[in-house]
C-alpha positions as a LaTeX table, in Angstrom:
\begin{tabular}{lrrr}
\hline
Residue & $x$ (\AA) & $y$ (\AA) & $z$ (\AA) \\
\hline
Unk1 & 0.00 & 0.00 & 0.00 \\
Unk2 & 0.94 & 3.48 & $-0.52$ \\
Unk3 & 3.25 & 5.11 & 2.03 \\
Unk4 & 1.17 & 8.11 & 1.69 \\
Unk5 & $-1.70$ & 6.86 & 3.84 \\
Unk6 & $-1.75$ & 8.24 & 7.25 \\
Unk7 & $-3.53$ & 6.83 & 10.58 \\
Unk8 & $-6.45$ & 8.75 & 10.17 \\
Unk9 & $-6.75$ & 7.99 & 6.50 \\
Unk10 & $-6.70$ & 4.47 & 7.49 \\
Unk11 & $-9.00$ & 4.92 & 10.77 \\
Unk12 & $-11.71$ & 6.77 & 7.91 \\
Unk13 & $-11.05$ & 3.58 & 5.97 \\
Unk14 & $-12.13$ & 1.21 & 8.69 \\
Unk15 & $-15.14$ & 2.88 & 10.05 \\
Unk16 & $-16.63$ & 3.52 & 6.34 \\
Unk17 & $-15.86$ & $-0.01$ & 5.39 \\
Unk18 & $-17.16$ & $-1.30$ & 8.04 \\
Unk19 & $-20.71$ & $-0.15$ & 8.20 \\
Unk20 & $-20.87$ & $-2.05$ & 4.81 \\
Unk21 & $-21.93$ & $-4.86$ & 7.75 \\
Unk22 & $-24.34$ & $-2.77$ & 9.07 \\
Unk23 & $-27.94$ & $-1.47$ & 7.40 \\
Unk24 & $-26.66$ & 2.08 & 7.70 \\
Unk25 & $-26.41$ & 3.94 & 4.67 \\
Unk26 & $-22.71$ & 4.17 & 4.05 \\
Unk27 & $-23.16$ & 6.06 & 0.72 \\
Unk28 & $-25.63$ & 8.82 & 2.53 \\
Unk29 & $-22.81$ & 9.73 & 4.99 \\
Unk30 & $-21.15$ & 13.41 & 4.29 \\
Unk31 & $-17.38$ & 11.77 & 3.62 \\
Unk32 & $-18.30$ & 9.12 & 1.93 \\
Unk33 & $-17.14$ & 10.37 & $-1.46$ \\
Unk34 & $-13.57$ & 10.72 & 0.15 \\
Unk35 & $-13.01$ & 7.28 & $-0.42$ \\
Unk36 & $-12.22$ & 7.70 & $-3.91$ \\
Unk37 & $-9.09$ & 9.29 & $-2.87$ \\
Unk38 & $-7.90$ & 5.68 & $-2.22$ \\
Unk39 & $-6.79$ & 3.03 & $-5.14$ \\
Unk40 & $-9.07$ & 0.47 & $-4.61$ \\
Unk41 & $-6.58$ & $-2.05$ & $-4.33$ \\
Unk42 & $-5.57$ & $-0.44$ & $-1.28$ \\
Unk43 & $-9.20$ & $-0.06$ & 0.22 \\
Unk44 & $-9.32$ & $-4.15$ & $-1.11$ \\
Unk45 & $-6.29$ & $-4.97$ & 1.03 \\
Unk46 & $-7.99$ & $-3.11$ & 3.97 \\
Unk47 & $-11.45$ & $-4.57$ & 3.87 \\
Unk48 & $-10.07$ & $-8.19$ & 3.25 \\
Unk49 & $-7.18$ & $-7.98$ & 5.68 \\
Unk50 & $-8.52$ & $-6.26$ & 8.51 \\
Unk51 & $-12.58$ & $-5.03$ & 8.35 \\
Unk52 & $-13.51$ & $-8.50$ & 7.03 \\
Unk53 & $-11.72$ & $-9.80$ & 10.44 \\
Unk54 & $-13.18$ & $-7.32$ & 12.75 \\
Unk55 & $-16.98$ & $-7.35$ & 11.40 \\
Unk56 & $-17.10$ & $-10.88$ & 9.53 \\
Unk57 & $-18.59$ & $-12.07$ & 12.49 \\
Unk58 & $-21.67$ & $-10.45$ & 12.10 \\
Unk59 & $-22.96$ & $-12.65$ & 9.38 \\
Unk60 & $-22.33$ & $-15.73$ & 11.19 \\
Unk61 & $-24.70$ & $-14.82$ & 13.72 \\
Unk62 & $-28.00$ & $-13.66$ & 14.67 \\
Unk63 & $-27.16$ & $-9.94$ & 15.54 \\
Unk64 & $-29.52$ & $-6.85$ & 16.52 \\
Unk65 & $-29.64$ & $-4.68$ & 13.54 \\
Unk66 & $-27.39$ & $-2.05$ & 13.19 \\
Unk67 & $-28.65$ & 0.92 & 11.37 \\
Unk68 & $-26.73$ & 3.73 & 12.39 \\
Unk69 & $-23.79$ & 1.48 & 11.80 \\
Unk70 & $-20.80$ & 0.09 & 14.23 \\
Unk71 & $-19.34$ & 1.83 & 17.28 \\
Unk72 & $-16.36$ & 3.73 & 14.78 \\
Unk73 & $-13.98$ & 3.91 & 18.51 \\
Unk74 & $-14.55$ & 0.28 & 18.36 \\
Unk75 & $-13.97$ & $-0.76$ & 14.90 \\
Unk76 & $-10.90$ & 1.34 & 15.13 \\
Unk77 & $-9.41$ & $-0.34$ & 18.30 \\
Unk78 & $-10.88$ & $-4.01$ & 17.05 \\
Unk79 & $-8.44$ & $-3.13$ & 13.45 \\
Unk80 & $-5.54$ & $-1.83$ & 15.24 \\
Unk81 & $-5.91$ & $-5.61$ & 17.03 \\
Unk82 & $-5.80$ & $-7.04$ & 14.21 \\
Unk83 & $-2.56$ & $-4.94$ & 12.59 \\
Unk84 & $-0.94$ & $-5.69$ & 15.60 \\
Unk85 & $-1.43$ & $-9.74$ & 16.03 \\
Unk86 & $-0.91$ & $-10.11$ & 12.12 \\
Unk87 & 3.13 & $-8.28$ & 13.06 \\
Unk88 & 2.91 & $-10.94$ & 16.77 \\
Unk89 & 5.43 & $-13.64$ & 15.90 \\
Unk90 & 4.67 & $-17.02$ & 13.97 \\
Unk91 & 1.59 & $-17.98$ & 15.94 \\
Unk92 & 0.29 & $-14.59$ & 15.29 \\
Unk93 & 0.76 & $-14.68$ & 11.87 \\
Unk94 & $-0.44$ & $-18.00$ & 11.10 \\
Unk95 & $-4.02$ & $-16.86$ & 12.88 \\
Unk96 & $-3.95$ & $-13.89$ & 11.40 \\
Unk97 & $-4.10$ & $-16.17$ & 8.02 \\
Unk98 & $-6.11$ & $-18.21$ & 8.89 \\
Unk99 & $-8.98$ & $-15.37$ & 10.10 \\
Unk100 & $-8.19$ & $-13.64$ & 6.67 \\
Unk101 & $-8.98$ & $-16.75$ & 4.46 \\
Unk102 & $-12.16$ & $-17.62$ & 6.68 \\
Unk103 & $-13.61$ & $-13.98$ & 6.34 \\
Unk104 & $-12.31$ & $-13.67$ & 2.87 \\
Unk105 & $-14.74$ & $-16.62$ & 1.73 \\
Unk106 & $-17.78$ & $-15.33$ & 3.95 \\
Unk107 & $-17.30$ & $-11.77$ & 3.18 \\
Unk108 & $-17.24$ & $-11.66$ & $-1.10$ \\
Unk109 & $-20.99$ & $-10.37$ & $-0.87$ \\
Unk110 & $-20.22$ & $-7.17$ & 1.52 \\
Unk111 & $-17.32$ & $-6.52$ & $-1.18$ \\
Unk112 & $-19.11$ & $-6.51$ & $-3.88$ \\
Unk113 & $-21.31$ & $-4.29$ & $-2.62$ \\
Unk114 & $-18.47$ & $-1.46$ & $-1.48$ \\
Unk115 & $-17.61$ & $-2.31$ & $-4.97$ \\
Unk116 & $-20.73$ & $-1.29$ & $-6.76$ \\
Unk117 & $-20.87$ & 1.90 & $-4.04$ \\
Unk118 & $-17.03$ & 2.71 & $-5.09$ \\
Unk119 & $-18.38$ & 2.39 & $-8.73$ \\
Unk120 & $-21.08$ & 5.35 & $-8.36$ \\
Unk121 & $-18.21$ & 7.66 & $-6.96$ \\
Unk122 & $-16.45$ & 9.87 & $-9.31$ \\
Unk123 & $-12.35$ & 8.35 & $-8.83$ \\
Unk124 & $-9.55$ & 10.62 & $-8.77$ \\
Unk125 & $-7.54$ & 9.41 & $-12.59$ \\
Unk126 & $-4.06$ & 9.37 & $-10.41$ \\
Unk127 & $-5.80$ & 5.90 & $-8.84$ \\
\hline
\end{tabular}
């Protein structure tokens, strides 16, 4: 990923991306648009290799619905878990792939749909 992606680039990153597991409307939101700022391989990487992770769960189980969308102080400290155990050693890194694979299966629908959202947003021609 690019080096020019700061922590609050990447903390706007995780909370948008992951309200795609929510019934919120992500694309109604004010800073939505802003994602486009972001190749999409990058925003890919992200929602595969750390939101999948953190809000996968919620499609494994019966949940409470969530319109106004996840807690974003939680989604942000639930990520920076996962950063962290993925850089924890051999143990670490061989859950970390595991998780990733699991969540990657369950999670194609909620990408697709961040895809067709991403779609409808005018993207910068440098990405």
């Amino acid at each position: 990923m690019g080096t020019s992606m700061t922590q609050d680039d990447r903390d706007f990153i995780w909370t948008r991306l992951a309200d795609f597991f929510s019934t919120a409307d992500v694309e109604g939101y004010a800073d939505f648009s802003r994602l486009a700022e972001f190749p999409l391989r990058d925003l890919r990487e992200i929602f595969f290799g750390e939101i999948a992770i953190v809000c996968g769960h919620n499609l494994l189980v019966t949940t409470p619905t969530l319109s106004e969308g996840f807690d974003p102080d939680w989604v942000k400290r639930e990520a920076r878990r996962v950063v962290a155990r993925r850089a924890c050693g051999v143990r670490g890194r061989a859950a970390y792939v595991a998780s990733r694979i699991v969540y990657r299966c369950l999670c194609g629908r909620v990408w697709r749909e961040v895809e067709a959202a991403l779609a409808r947003l005018p993207r910068s021609s440098a990405h």
